[in-house]
Coordinates of C-alpha atoms in Angstrom, one line a residue:
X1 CA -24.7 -70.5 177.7
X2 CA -21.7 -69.8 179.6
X3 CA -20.3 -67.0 177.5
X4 CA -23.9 -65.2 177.5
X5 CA -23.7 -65.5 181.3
X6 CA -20.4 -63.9 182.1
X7 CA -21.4 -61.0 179.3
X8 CA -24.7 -60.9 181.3
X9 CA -22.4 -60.3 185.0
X10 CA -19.6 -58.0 183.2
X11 CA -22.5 -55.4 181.6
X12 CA -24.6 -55.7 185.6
X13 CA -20.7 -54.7 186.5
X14 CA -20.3 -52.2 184.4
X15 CA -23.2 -50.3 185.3
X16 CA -23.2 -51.1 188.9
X17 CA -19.2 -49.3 189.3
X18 CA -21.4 -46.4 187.0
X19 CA -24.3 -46.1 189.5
X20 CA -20.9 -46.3 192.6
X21 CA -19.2 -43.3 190.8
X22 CA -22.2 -40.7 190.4
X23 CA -23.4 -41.5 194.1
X24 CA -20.1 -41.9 195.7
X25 CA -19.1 -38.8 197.6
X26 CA -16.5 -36.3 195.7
X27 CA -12.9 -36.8 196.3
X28 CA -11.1 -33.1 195.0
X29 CA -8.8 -31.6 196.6
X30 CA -9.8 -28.3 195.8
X31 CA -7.7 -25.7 198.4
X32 CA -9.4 -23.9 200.3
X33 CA -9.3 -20.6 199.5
X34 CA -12.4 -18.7 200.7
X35 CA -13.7 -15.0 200.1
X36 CA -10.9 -13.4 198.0
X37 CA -11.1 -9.0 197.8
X38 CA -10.6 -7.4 194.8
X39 CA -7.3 -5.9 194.4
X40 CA -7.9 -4.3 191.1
X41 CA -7.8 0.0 190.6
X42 CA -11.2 1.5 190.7
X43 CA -13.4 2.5 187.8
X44 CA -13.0 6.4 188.0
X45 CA -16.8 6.8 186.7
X46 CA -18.9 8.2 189.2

């Protein structure tokens, strides 16, 4: 009875740290770069 028990707790764990990650708030550290031009040459069709 025991052993069912704690299998019972670790698989509630297991999907409660699941249900944590997808509705925690996102942690990258993505710089912040913001509206880049384009620095390429032009097309020269008109």
């Amino acid at each position: 009875m025991n052993g069912l028990q704690q299998r019972f707790i670790s698989m509630v764990e297991y999907i409660s740290d699941a249900i944590a990650r997808i509705f925690s708030p996102s942690n990258d550290d993505f710089p912040a770069t913001g509206a880049v031009p384009y620095a390429g040459d032009p097309s020269n069709k008109e």
